[in-house]
Amino acid sequence: MTDHTPRIVRTDTPQGACAQLHGRWGAAELGTRRQWAAVSEQLQAHPAAPDLAWDLTPLQWLDHVGAQLVWNHWQRAWPAQLDCTDAQRDMLERVAELTTGTEPPREPWRLAEEVDRLGLLVLHGVNHARHMLEMVGQLVLDMGRLARNPRRGPWRDVSGHLYRMGATALPITALVGFLIGVVLAYLMSLQLRQFGAESFIVNILGISLIRELGPMLAAILVAGRSGSAITAQIGVMRVTEELDAMRVMGIPHG
């Protein structure tokens, strides 16, 4: 079986030391962190030197990723001794042509910038905590007003929201629950058939869907459907400045 692992083999020739590249030097093979680290370690063990020859002819595959890796290891200069095919040379020449100049220098670490970044994070955290405290406080005040005068509560709006967010979500919830039940029944039948326990599919579905998965699925679907609808409605109200008008009129949470 052919070994496709990218690797470097050092050989001694009459002309001197030679580094031979074997395997497949492509994006698929070099995409894993473990393989990239192994190849980088092998390249570091073979630094670019005038007396070191490079032989790319044993390669099974070379694409732009492998060519870029080799070209960067050569410090973006052609080695004194290089043996490769025409296709490999074309790939290396294309990489050398499209490679930009020297990498921009990294910005030095500055204590003032780190302190400034930390201060911004702290201010954002304090701002979020303040908004959370305002929301909880407003909720407590509204609940207190409602407890003192229950007749002035927005019961009609509450019932309307319960109908639009809960009752109208039942059809899609029932449809999704039915489809999930069909899929679970099919998958469980394949597994239970191996043990001759197909007669227990109904009992398992009844327990799993009605008692366990049913309430959770219904809650997730209703929350996702109603939550996205509420978010979209609030976004439209913010664009049309309805929230500002409600805040001016003194409506809570306006």
PDB file of C-alpha atoms in Angstrom:
ATOM      1  CA  MET A   1       0.000   0.000   0.000  1.00  0.00           C
ATOM      2  CA  THR A   2       1.390   3.381  -0.998  1.00  0.00           C
ATOM      3  CA  ASP A   3       2.179   5.779   1.835  1.00  0.00           C
ATOM      4  CA  HIS A   4       0.755   9.231   1.064  1.00  0.00           C
ATOM      5  CA  THR A   5       2.048  10.867   4.260  1.00  0.00           C
ATOM      6  CA  PRO A   6       4.073  14.014   3.456  1.00  0.00           C
ATOM      7  CA  ARG A   7       7.595  13.581   4.747  1.00  0.00           C
ATOM      8  CA  ILE A   8      11.229  14.486   4.074  1.00  0.00           C
ATOM      9  CA  VAL A   9      13.965  11.878   3.664  1.00  0.00           C
ATOM     10  CA  ARG A  10      17.599  12.950   3.855  1.00  0.00           C
ATOM     11  CA  THR A  11      19.949  11.022   1.573  1.00  0.00           C
ATOM     12  CA  ASP A  12      23.638  11.239   0.815  1.00  0.00           C
ATOM     13  CA  THR A  13      24.692  11.544  -2.823  1.00  0.00           C
ATOM     14  CA  PRO A  14      28.101  11.949  -4.439  1.00  0.00           C
ATOM     15  CA  GLN A  15      27.309  15.653  -4.802  1.00  0.00           C
ATOM     16  CA  GLY A  16      26.423  15.993  -1.098  1.00  0.00           C
ATOM     17  CA  ALA A  17      23.387  15.874   1.149  1.00  0.00           C
ATOM     18  CA  CYS A  18      19.961  15.843  -0.503  1.00  0.00           C
ATOM     19  CA  ALA A  19      16.487  16.331   0.990  1.00  0.00           C
ATOM     20  CA  GLN A  20      13.868  14.274  -0.846  1.00  0.00           C
ATOM     21  CA  LEU A  21      10.178  15.088  -0.504  1.00  0.00           C
ATOM     22  CA  HIS A  22       7.837  12.090  -0.466  1.00  0.00           C
ATOM     23  CA  GLY A  23       4.082  11.633  -0.229  1.00  0.00           C
ATOM     24  CA  ARG A  24       1.299  14.038  -1.123  1.00  0.00           C
ATOM     25  CA  TRP A  25       1.983  17.668  -0.270  1.00  0.00           C
ATOM     26  CA  GLY A  26      -1.524  19.044  -0.724  1.00  0.00           C
ATOM     27  CA  ALA A  27      -4.203  20.921   1.167  1.00  0.00           C
ATOM     28  CA  ALA A  28      -6.014  17.719   2.178  1.00  0.00           C
ATOM     29  CA  GLU A  29      -2.905  16.120   3.643  1.00  0.00           C
ATOM     30  CA  LEU A  30      -1.520  19.261   5.295  1.00  0.00           C
ATOM     31  CA  GLY A  31      -4.907  20.431   6.582  1.00  0.00           C
ATOM     32  CA  THR A  32      -4.710  18.644   9.947  1.00  0.00           C
ATOM     33  CA  ARG A  33      -2.867  20.308  12.792  1.00  0.00           C
ATOM     34  CA  ARG A  34      -0.929  17.158  13.650  1.00  0.00           C
ATOM     35  CA  GLN A  35       0.340  16.646  10.097  1.00  0.00           C
ATOM     36  CA  TRP A  36       1.190  20.323   9.689  1.00  0.00           C
ATOM     37  CA  ALA A  37       3.210  20.246  12.905  1.00  0.00           C
ATOM     38  CA  ALA A  38       5.038  17.094  11.807  1.00  0.00           C
ATOM     39  CA  VAL A  39       5.955  18.561   8.406  1.00  0.00           C
ATOM     40  CA  SER A  40       7.023  21.866   9.962  1.00  0.00           C
ATOM     41  CA  GLU A  41       9.272  19.993  12.377  1.00  0.00           C
ATOM     42  CA  GLN A  42      10.855  18.069   9.510  1.00  0.00           C
ATOM     43  CA  LEU A  43      11.430  21.279   7.567  1.00  0.00           C
ATOM     44  CA  GLN A  44      13.120  22.869  10.563  1.00  0.00           C
ATOM     45  CA  ALA A  45      15.430  19.865  10.714  1.00  0.00           C
ATOM     46  CA  HIS A  46      16.473  20.592   7.108  1.00  0.00           C
ATOM     47  CA  PRO A  47      17.230  24.326   6.989  1.00  0.00           C
ATOM     48  CA  ALA A  48      17.826  25.911   3.623  1.00  0.00           C
ATOM     49  CA  ALA A  49      21.559  25.904   2.945  1.00  0.00           C
ATOM     50  CA  PRO A  50      23.674  26.269  -0.217  1.00  0.00           C
ATOM     51  CA  ASP A  51      25.186  22.797   0.235  1.00  0.00           C
ATOM     52  CA  LEU A  52      21.794  21.066   0.636  1.00  0.00           C
ATOM     53  CA  ALA A  53      20.125  19.819  -2.538  1.00  0.00           C
ATOM     54  CA  TRP A  54      16.365  19.389  -2.873  1.00  0.00           C
ATOM     55  CA  ASP A  55      14.700  16.584  -4.826  1.00  0.00           C
ATOM     56  CA  LEU A  56      10.954  16.931  -5.506  1.00  0.00           C
ATOM     57  CA  THR A  57      10.631  14.187  -8.121  1.00  0.00           C
ATOM     58  CA  PRO A  58       9.474  11.472  -5.636  1.00  0.00           C
ATOM     59  CA  LEU A  59       6.407  13.578  -4.759  1.00  0.00           C
ATOM     60  CA  GLN A  60       3.037  12.021  -5.576  1.00  0.00           C
ATOM     61  CA  TRP A  61       1.168  15.326  -5.464  1.00  0.00           C
ATOM     62  CA  LEU A  62       2.051  18.986  -5.036  1.00  0.00           C
ATOM     63  CA  ASP A  63      -0.480  21.800  -5.001  1.00  0.00           C
ATOM     64  CA  HIS A  64      -0.281  25.471  -4.078  1.00  0.00           C
ATOM     65  CA  VAL A  65      -0.378  24.786  -0.323  1.00  0.00           C
ATOM     66  CA  GLY A  66       2.605  22.460  -0.381  1.00  0.00           C
ATOM     67  CA  ALA A  67       4.451  24.680  -2.849  1.00  0.00           C
ATOM     68  CA  GLN A  68       3.862  27.740  -0.663  1.00  0.00           C
ATOM     69  CA  LEU A  69       5.134  25.861   2.384  1.00  0.00           C
ATOM     70  CA  VAL A  70       8.303  24.775   0.589  1.00  0.00           C
ATOM     71  CA  TRP A  71       8.836  28.221  -0.957  1.00  0.00           C
ATOM     72  CA  ASN A  72       8.557  29.933   2.418  1.00  0.00           C
ATOM     73  CA  HIS A  73      10.989  27.421   3.893  1.00  0.00           C
ATOM     74  CA  TRP A  74      13.460  28.297   1.147  1.00  0.00           C
ATOM     75  CA  GLN A  75      13.147  31.902   2.353  1.00  0.00           C
ATOM     76  CA  ARG A  76      11.477  32.764  -0.960  1.00  0.00           C
ATOM     77  CA  ALA A  77      14.612  32.096  -2.991  1.00  0.00           C
ATOM     78  CA  TRP A  78      15.508  29.267  -5.326  1.00  0.00           C
ATOM     79  CA  PRO A  79      17.950  26.735  -3.866  1.00  0.00           C
ATOM     80  CA  ALA A  80      21.295  26.207  -5.524  1.00  0.00           C
ATOM     81  CA  GLN A  81      20.510  22.557  -6.329  1.00  0.00           C
ATOM     82  CA  LEU A  82      16.928  21.623  -7.209  1.00  0.00           C
ATOM     83  CA  ASP A  83      15.611  18.577  -9.019  1.00  0.00           C
ATOM     84  CA  CYS A  84      11.914  18.658  -9.949  1.00  0.00           C
ATOM     85  CA  THR A  85       9.535  18.007 -12.802  1.00  0.00           C
ATOM     86  CA  ASP A  86       8.250  20.663 -15.173  1.00  0.00           C
ATOM     87  CA  ALA A  87       4.818  20.689 -13.521  1.00  0.00           C
ATOM     88  CA  GLN A  88       6.361  21.141 -10.085  1.00  0.00           C
ATOM     89  CA  ARG A  89       8.592  23.937 -11.342  1.00  0.00           C
ATOM     90  CA  ASP A  90       5.583  25.683 -12.898  1.00  0.00           C
ATOM     91  CA  MET A  91       3.744  25.437  -9.583  1.00  0.00           C
ATOM     92  CA  LEU A  92       6.705  26.857  -7.676  1.00  0.00           C
ATOM     93  CA  GLU A  93       7.162  29.665 -10.204  1.00  0.00           C
ATOM     94  CA  ARG A  94       3.470  30.563  -9.938  1.00  0.00           C
ATOM     95  CA  VAL A  95       3.705  30.637  -6.147  1.00  0.00           C
ATOM     96  CA  ALA A  96       6.882  32.728  -6.307  1.00  0.00           C
ATOM     97  CA  GLU A  97       5.213  35.180  -8.683  1.00  0.00           C
ATOM     98  CA  LEU A  98       2.087  35.616  -6.587  1.00  0.00           C
ATOM     99  CA  THR A  99       3.819  35.697  -3.220  1.00  0.00           C
ATOM    100  CA  THR A 100       3.839  39.174  -1.745  1.00  0.00           C
ATOM    101  CA  GLY A 101       6.861  40.871  -0.296  1.00  0.00           C
ATOM    102  CA  THR A 102       8.090  40.634   3.208  1.00  0.00           C
ATOM    103  CA  GLU A 103       5.514  40.207   5.927  1.00  0.00           C
ATOM    104  CA  PRO A 104       4.575  43.412   7.742  1.00  0.00           C
ATOM    105  CA  PRO A 105       6.249  43.712  11.133  1.00  0.00           C
ATOM    106  CA  ARG A 106       4.121  42.842  14.098  1.00  0.00           C
ATOM    107  CA  GLU A 107       3.096  45.684  16.309  1.00  0.00           C
ATOM    108  CA  PRO A 108       5.026  45.703  19.576  1.00  0.00           C
ATOM    109  CA  TRP A 109       3.212  44.948  22.787  1.00  0.00           C
ATOM    110  CA  ARG A 110       2.231  48.132  24.588  1.00  0.00           C
ATOM    111  CA  LEU A 111       1.004  48.280  28.161  1.00  0.00           C
ATOM    112  CA  ALA A 112      -1.160  51.353  27.520  1.00  0.00           C
ATOM    113  CA  GLU A 113      -3.100  49.591  24.745  1.00  0.00           C
ATOM    114  CA  GLU A 114      -3.700  46.532  26.911  1.00  0.00           C
ATOM    115  CA  VAL A 115      -4.911  48.689  29.792  1.00  0.00           C
ATOM    116  CA  ASP A 116      -7.181  50.588  27.393  1.00  0.00           C
ATOM    117  CA  ARG A 117      -8.611  47.331  26.044  1.00  0.00           C
ATOM    118  CA  LEU A 118      -9.191  46.037  29.570  1.00  0.00           C
ATOM    119  CA  GLY A 119     -10.900  49.293  30.510  1.00  0.00           C
ATOM    120  CA  LEU A 120     -13.255  49.024  27.531  1.00  0.00           C
ATOM    121  CA  LEU A 121     -14.173  45.468  28.510  1.00  0.00           C
ATOM    122  CA  VAL A 122     -14.880  46.566  32.081  1.00  0.00           C
ATOM    123  CA  LEU A 123     -17.016  49.486  30.889  1.00  0.00           C
ATOM    124  CA  HIS A 124     -19.001  47.203  28.582  1.00  0.00           C
ATOM    125  CA  GLY A 125     -19.576  44.778  31.451  1.00  0.00           C
ATOM    126  CA  VAL A 126     -20.713  47.564  33.777  1.00  0.00           C
ATOM    127  CA  ASN A 127     -23.019  48.911  31.053  1.00  0.00           C
ATOM    128  CA  HIS A 128     -24.633  45.504  30.559  1.00  0.00           C
ATOM    129  CA  ALA A 129     -25.044  45.088  34.317  1.00  0.00           C
ATOM    130  CA  ARG A 130     -26.677  48.528  34.560  1.00  0.00           C
ATOM    131  CA  HIS A 131     -29.156  47.706  31.797  1.00  0.00           C
ATOM    132  CA  MET A 132     -29.957  44.392  33.472  1.00  0.00           C
ATOM    133  CA  LEU A 133     -30.551  46.151  36.785  1.00  0.00           C
ATOM    134  CA  GLU A 134     -32.801  48.715  35.094  1.00  0.00           C
ATOM    135  CA  MET A 135     -34.847  45.967  33.443  1.00  0.00           C
ATOM    136  CA  VAL A 136     -35.264  44.015  36.688  1.00  0.00           C
ATOM    137  CA  GLY A 137     -36.155  47.175  38.590  1.00  0.00           C
ATOM    138  CA  GLN A 138     -38.730  48.219  35.995  1.00  0.00           C
ATOM    139  CA  LEU A 139     -40.226  44.723  36.106  1.00  0.00           C
ATOM    140  CA  VAL A 140     -40.517  44.866  39.897  1.00  0.00           C
ATOM    141  CA  LEU A 141     -42.184  48.298  39.719  1.00  0.00           C
ATOM    142  CA  ASP A 142     -44.660  47.116  37.086  1.00  0.00           C
ATOM    143  CA  MET A 143     -45.510  44.010  39.107  1.00  0.00           C
ATOM    144  CA  GLY A 144     -46.034  46.194  42.183  1.00  0.00           C
ATOM    145  CA  ARG A 145     -48.414  48.511  40.301  1.00  0.00           C
ATOM    146  CA  LEU A 146     -50.283  45.499  38.947  1.00  0.00           C
ATOM    147  CA  ALA A 147     -50.601  43.995  42.431  1.00  0.00           C
ATOM    148  CA  ARG A 148     -52.007  47.253  43.854  1.00  0.00           C
ATOM    149  CA  ASN A 149     -54.544  47.706  41.052  1.00  0.00           C
ATOM    150  CA  PRO A 150     -55.186  44.450  39.151  1.00  0.00           C
ATOM    151  CA  ARG A 151     -58.070  45.928  37.169  1.00  0.00           C
ATOM    152  CA  ARG A 152     -55.742  48.256  35.273  1.00  0.00           C
ATOM    153  CA  GLY A 153     -53.613  45.367  34.056  1.00  0.00           C
ATOM    154  CA  PRO A 154     -53.345  44.776  30.282  1.00  0.00           C
ATOM    155  CA  TRP A 155     -55.210  41.478  30.447  1.00  0.00           C
ATOM    156  CA  ARG A 156     -56.647  41.838  26.947  1.00  0.00           C
ATOM    157  CA  ASP A 157     -53.183  42.316  25.462  1.00  0.00           C
ATOM    158  CA  VAL A 158     -51.836  39.410  27.503  1.00  0.00           C
ATOM    159  CA  SER A 159     -54.569  37.089  26.262  1.00  0.00           C
ATOM    160  CA  GLY A 160     -54.002  38.250  22.694  1.00  0.00           C
ATOM    161  CA  HIS A 161     -50.273  37.576  22.924  1.00  0.00           C
ATOM    162  CA  LEU A 162     -50.894  34.152  24.446  1.00  0.00           C
ATOM    163  CA  TYR A 163     -53.161  33.295  21.544  1.00  0.00           C
ATOM    164  CA  ARG A 164     -50.779  34.570  18.853  1.00  0.00           C
ATOM    165  CA  MET A 165     -47.652  33.087  20.418  1.00  0.00           C
ATOM    166  CA  GLY A 166     -49.059  29.845  21.770  1.00  0.00           C
ATOM    167  CA  ALA A 167     -52.260  28.732  20.071  1.00  0.00           C
ATOM    168  CA  THR A 168     -51.187  29.669  16.552  1.00  0.00           C
ATOM    169  CA  ALA A 169     -47.931  27.722  17.022  1.00  0.00           C
ATOM    170  CA  LEU A 170     -49.708  24.428  17.699  1.00  0.00           C
ATOM    171  CA  PRO A 171     -50.102  23.368  14.019  1.00  0.00           C
ATOM    172  CA  ILE A 172     -46.403  23.646  13.188  1.00  0.00           C
ATOM    173  CA  THR A 173     -45.531  22.018  16.519  1.00  0.00           C
ATOM    174  CA  ALA A 174     -47.843  19.092  15.813  1.00  0.00           C
ATOM    175  CA  LEU A 175     -46.453  18.685  12.293  1.00  0.00           C
ATOM    176  CA  VAL A 176     -42.832  18.663  13.460  1.00  0.00           C
ATOM    177  CA  GLY A 177     -43.668  16.272  16.291  1.00  0.00           C
ATOM    178  CA  PHE A 178     -45.358  13.911  13.836  1.00  0.00           C
ATOM    179  CA  LEU A 179     -42.360  13.951  11.502  1.00  0.00           C
ATOM    180  CA  ILE A 180     -39.950  13.353  14.373  1.00  0.00           C
ATOM    181  CA  GLY A 181     -42.087  10.441  15.535  1.00  0.00           C
ATOM    182  CA  VAL A 182     -41.983   8.887  12.069  1.00  0.00           C
ATOM    183  CA  VAL A 183     -38.200   9.220  11.892  1.00  0.00           C
ATOM    184  CA  LEU A 184     -37.705   7.788  15.383  1.00  0.00           C
ATOM    185  CA  ALA A 185     -40.029   4.876  14.649  1.00  0.00           C
ATOM    186  CA  TYR A 186     -38.093   4.016  11.496  1.00  0.00           C
ATOM    187  CA  LEU A 187     -34.701   4.259  13.189  1.00  0.00           C
ATOM    188  CA  MET A 188     -35.768   2.260  16.244  1.00  0.00           C
ATOM    189  CA  SER A 189     -37.342  -0.454  14.111  1.00  0.00           C
ATOM    190  CA  LEU A 190     -33.999  -1.045  12.405  1.00  0.00           C
ATOM    191  CA  GLN A 191     -32.258  -1.484  15.742  1.00  0.00           C
ATOM    192  CA  LEU A 192     -34.971  -3.429  17.591  1.00  0.00           C
ATOM    193  CA  ARG A 193     -35.357  -5.828  14.684  1.00  0.00           C
ATOM    194  CA  GLN A 194     -31.954  -7.271  15.533  1.00  0.00           C
ATOM    195  CA  PHE A 195     -33.241  -8.332  18.959  1.00  0.00           C
ATOM    196  CA  GLY A 196     -36.783  -9.295  17.941  1.00  0.00           C
ATOM    197  CA  ALA A 197     -38.301  -6.449  19.970  1.00  0.00           C
ATOM    198  CA  GLU A 198     -40.269  -4.669  17.252  1.00  0.00           C
ATOM    199  CA  SER A 199     -43.460  -4.977  19.300  1.00  0.00           C
ATOM    200  CA  PHE A 200     -42.112  -2.452  21.811  1.00  0.00           C
ATOM    201  CA  ILE A 201     -41.826   0.397  19.296  1.00  0.00           C
ATOM    202  CA  VAL A 202     -45.212   1.855  20.241  1.00  0.00           C
ATOM    203  CA  ASN A 203     -44.409   1.786  23.949  1.00  0.00           C
ATOM    204  CA  ILE A 204     -41.000   3.352  23.429  1.00  0.00           C
ATOM    205  CA  LEU A 205     -42.426   6.099  21.212  1.00  0.00           C
ATOM    206  CA  GLY A 206     -45.193   6.798  23.692  1.00  0.00           C
ATOM    207  CA  ILE A 207     -42.792   7.169  26.588  1.00  0.00           C
ATOM    208  CA  SER A 208     -40.091   9.075  24.708  1.00  0.00           C
ATOM    209  CA  LEU A 209     -42.292  11.509  22.772  1.00  0.00           C
ATOM    210  CA  ILE A 210     -45.234  12.110  25.084  1.00  0.00           C
ATOM    211  CA  ARG A 211     -43.373  12.103  28.378  1.00  0.00           C
ATOM    212  CA  GLU A 212     -39.836  13.212  27.530  1.00  0.00           C
ATOM    213  CA  LEU A 213     -39.329  14.759  24.080  1.00  0.00           C
ATOM    214  CA  GLY A 214     -42.817  16.160  23.548  1.00  0.00           C
ATOM    215  CA  PRO A 215     -42.748  19.018  26.086  1.00  0.00           C
ATOM    216  CA  MET A 216     -39.158  19.901  25.255  1.00  0.00           C
ATOM    217  CA  LEU A 217     -39.756  19.964  21.488  1.00  0.00           C
ATOM    218  CA  ALA A 218     -42.928  21.998  21.902  1.00  0.00           C
ATOM    219  CA  ALA A 219     -41.141  24.527  24.111  1.00  0.00           C
ATOM    220  CA  ILE A 220     -38.207  24.843  21.703  1.00  0.00           C
ATOM    221  CA  LEU A 221     -40.427  25.251  18.640  1.00  0.00           C
ATOM    222  CA  VAL A 222     -42.777  27.742  20.274  1.00  0.00           C
ATOM    223  CA  ALA A 223     -39.869  29.743  21.706  1.00  0.00           C
ATOM    224  CA  GLY A 224     -38.041  29.781  18.365  1.00  0.00           C
ATOM    225  CA  ARG A 225     -41.086  30.733  16.335  1.00  0.00           C
ATOM    226  CA  SER A 226     -42.457  33.312  18.756  1.00  0.00           C
ATOM    227  CA  GLY A 227     -39.029  34.644  19.729  1.00  0.00           C
ATOM    228  CA  SER A 228     -38.020  35.339  16.145  1.00  0.00           C
ATOM    229  CA  ALA A 229     -41.387  36.971  15.467  1.00  0.00           C
ATOM    230  CA  ILE A 230     -41.060  39.205  18.537  1.00  0.00           C
ATOM    231  CA  THR A 231     -37.513  40.157  17.586  1.00  0.00           C
ATOM    232  CA  ALA A 232     -38.584  41.088  14.067  1.00  0.00           C
ATOM    233  CA  GLN A 233     -41.515  43.128  15.365  1.00  0.00           C
ATOM    234  CA  ILE A 234     -39.335  45.024  17.847  1.00  0.00           C
ATOM    235  CA  GLY A 235     -36.808  45.716  15.090  1.00  0.00           C
ATOM    236  CA  VAL A 236     -39.516  47.175  12.871  1.00  0.00           C
ATOM    237  CA  MET A 237     -40.831  49.269  15.764  1.00  0.00           C
ATOM    238  CA  ARG A 238     -37.355  50.624  16.405  1.00  0.00           C
ATOM    239  CA  VAL A 239     -36.887  51.549  12.737  1.00  0.00           C
ATOM    240  CA  THR A 240     -40.272  53.273  12.578  1.00  0.00           C
ATOM    241  CA  GLU A 241     -39.537  55.089  15.893  1.00  0.00           C
ATOM    242  CA  GLU A 242     -42.574  53.556  17.584  1.00  0.00           C
ATOM    243  CA  LEU A 243     -40.474  52.697  20.644  1.00  0.00           C
ATOM    244  CA  ASP A 244     -39.434  56.336  21.004  1.00  0.00           C
ATOM    245  CA  ALA A 245     -43.065  57.425  20.791  1.00  0.00           C
ATOM    246  CA  MET A 246     -44.072  54.906  23.469  1.00  0.00           C
ATOM    247  CA  ARG A 247     -41.238  56.102  25.704  1.00  0.00           C
ATOM    248  CA  VAL A 248     -42.368  59.724  25.283  1.00  0.00           C
ATOM    249  CA  MET A 249     -45.941  58.761  26.231  1.00  0.00           C
ATOM    250  CA  GLY A 250     -44.635  57.099  29.409  1.00  0.00           C
ATOM    251  CA  ILE A 251     -45.578  53.550  28.476  1.00  0.00           C
ATOM    252  CA  PRO A 252     -43.392  51.061  30.438  1.00  0.00           C
ATOM    253  CA  HIS A 253     -40.745  49.276  28.370  1.00  0.00           C
ATOM    254  CA  GLY A 254     -41.544  51.629  25.486  1.00  0.00           C
TER     255      GLY A 254
END
